[in-house]
PDB file of C-alpha atoms in Angstrom:
ATOM      1  CA  MET Y1378     119.392  84.899  89.671  1.00 43.00           C
ATOM      2  CA  SER Y1379     115.701  83.130  90.585  1.00 47.00           C
ATOM      3  CA  SER Y1380     113.029  84.361  90.832  1.00 62.00           C
ATOM      4  CA  ASN Y1381     110.580  84.249  94.578  1.00 74.00           C
ATOM      5  CA  TYR Y1382     107.638  84.190  93.026  1.00 74.00           C
ATOM      6  CA  HIS Y1383     105.888  80.238  92.771  1.00 76.00           C
ATOM      7  CA  SER Y1384     102.297  81.925  91.054  1.00 79.00           C
ATOM      8  CA  PHE Y1385     100.806  84.592  89.961  1.00 79.00           C
ATOM      9  CA  ASP Y1386      98.743  85.230  93.012  1.00 85.00           C
ATOM     10  CA  GLU Y1387     102.444  86.084  94.467  1.00 87.00           C
ATOM     11  CA  LEU Y1388     102.660  88.755  92.072  1.00 89.00           C
ATOM     12  CA  PRO Y1389     102.682  92.117  93.879  1.00 92.00           C
ATOM     13  CA  LEU Y1390     100.501  95.292  92.117  1.00 95.00           C
ATOM     14  CA  THR Y1391     103.783  96.209  90.344  1.00 95.00           C
ATOM     15  CA  LEU Y1392     107.109  94.791  90.007  1.00 96.00           C
ATOM     16  CA  ARG Y1393     109.892  96.421  89.104  1.00 96.00           C
ATOM     17  CA  VAL Y1394     112.765  95.406  86.614  1.00 96.00           C
ATOM     18  CA  GLU Y1395     114.990  93.331  87.985  1.00 95.00           C
ATOM     19  CA  ASP Y1396     111.579  91.348  89.593  1.00 94.00           C
ATOM     20  CA  LEU Y1397     110.770  90.653  85.254  1.00 94.00           C
ATOM     21  CA  MET Y1398     113.587  89.776  84.307  1.00 95.00           C
ATOM     22  CA  PRO Y1399     114.279  86.640  86.483  1.00 94.00           C
ATOM     23  CA  ILE Y1400     110.361  86.044  85.669  1.00 93.00           C
ATOM     24  CA  LEU Y1401     110.588  86.108  82.182  1.00 94.00           C
ATOM     25  CA  ASP Y1402     114.789  84.516  81.776  1.00 95.00           C
ATOM     26  CA  ILE Y1403     115.675  87.406  80.489  1.00 97.00           C
ATOM     27  CA  GLY Y1404     118.305  89.778  81.072  1.00 97.00           C
ATOM     28  CA  ARG Y1405     118.368  94.034  81.536  1.00 97.00           C
ATOM     29  CA  ASN Y1406     118.388  95.214  77.953  1.00 98.00           C
ATOM     30  CA  THR Y1407     115.898  92.441  76.745  1.00 98.00           C
ATOM     31  CA  ALA Y1408     113.142  93.552  79.619  1.00 97.00           C
ATOM     32  CA  TYR Y1409     113.715  97.494  78.760  1.00 97.00           C
ATOM     33  CA  GLU Y1410     113.256  97.067  75.969  1.00 97.00           C
ATOM     34  CA  LEU Y1411     110.518  95.163  75.902  1.00 97.00           C
ATOM     35  CA  ILE Y1412     108.995  98.457  78.122  1.00 97.00           C
ATOM     36  CA  ARG Y1413     110.405 101.002  75.526  1.00 96.00           C
ATOM     37  CA  CYS Y1414     108.474  99.689  72.870  1.00 97.00           C
ATOM     38  CA  GLY Y1415     106.120  99.423  74.488  1.00 96.00           C
ATOM     39  CA  THR Y1416     105.343  95.696  74.167  1.00 96.00           C
ATOM     40  CA  ILE Y1417     105.055  95.723  77.743  1.00 97.00           C
ATOM     41  CA  ARG Y1418     102.848  98.290  79.753  1.00 97.00           C
ATOM     42  CA  SER Y1419     104.017 100.396  83.141  1.00 97.00           C
ATOM     43  CA  ILE Y1420     103.503 103.644  84.294  1.00 97.00           C
ATOM     44  CA  ARG Y1421     106.280 106.261  85.710  1.00 96.00           C
ATOM     45  CA  ILE Y1422     106.180 106.172  89.510  1.00 93.00           C
ATOM     46  CA  GLY Y1423     109.109 109.106  89.795  1.00 95.00           C
ATOM     47  CA  LYS Y1424     111.642 108.440  88.334  1.00 94.00           C
ATOM     48  CA  GLN Y1425     110.696 104.649  88.859  1.00 95.00           C
ATOM     49  CA  LEU Y1426     109.293 102.291  85.603  1.00 96.00           C
ATOM     50  CA  ARG Y1427     107.125 100.140  87.236  1.00 97.00           C
ATOM     51  CA  ILE Y1428     104.880  97.174  85.760  1.00 97.00           C
ATOM     52  CA  PRO Y1429     101.379  97.020  86.401  1.00 97.00           C
ATOM     53  CA  LYS Y1430     100.426  92.397  86.946  1.00 96.00           C
ATOM     54  CA  GLN Y1431      98.249  92.503  85.060  1.00 96.00           C
ATOM     55  CA  ALA Y1432     100.352  94.398  82.325  1.00 97.00           C
ATOM     56  CA  LEU Y1433     102.653  90.772  82.552  1.00 95.00           C
ATOM     57  CA  ILE Y1434      99.506  88.514  83.194  1.00 94.00           C
ATOM     58  CA  ASP Y1435      98.624  90.156  79.345  1.00 95.00           C
ATOM     59  CA  TYR Y1436     101.940  89.891  78.291  1.00 95.00           C
ATOM     60  CA  LEU Y1437     102.048  86.434  78.978  1.00 93.00           C
ATOM     61  CA  THR Y1438      99.033  85.054  76.666  1.00 93.00           C
ATOM     62  CA  ASP Y1439      98.436  87.463  74.540  1.00 86.00           C
ATOM     63  CA  THR Y1440      98.056  85.505  71.518  1.00 71.00           C
ATOM     64  CA  ASP Y1441      98.124  87.541  68.683  1.00 70.00           C
TER      65      ASP Y1441
END
């Protein structure tokens, strides 16, 4: 599966876990683990998890 996005500007304001997986080239379990442990910030909307675009950018640019 390849990502449909070619730049940060094309990303929607919130991403689904399924969107995150090809962007980071990780599997479903790894994506949920990054969210569960708080490495990538997420919000819950009803029963769905959403990852704010800024949370992904923060994760990718974290220098700690």
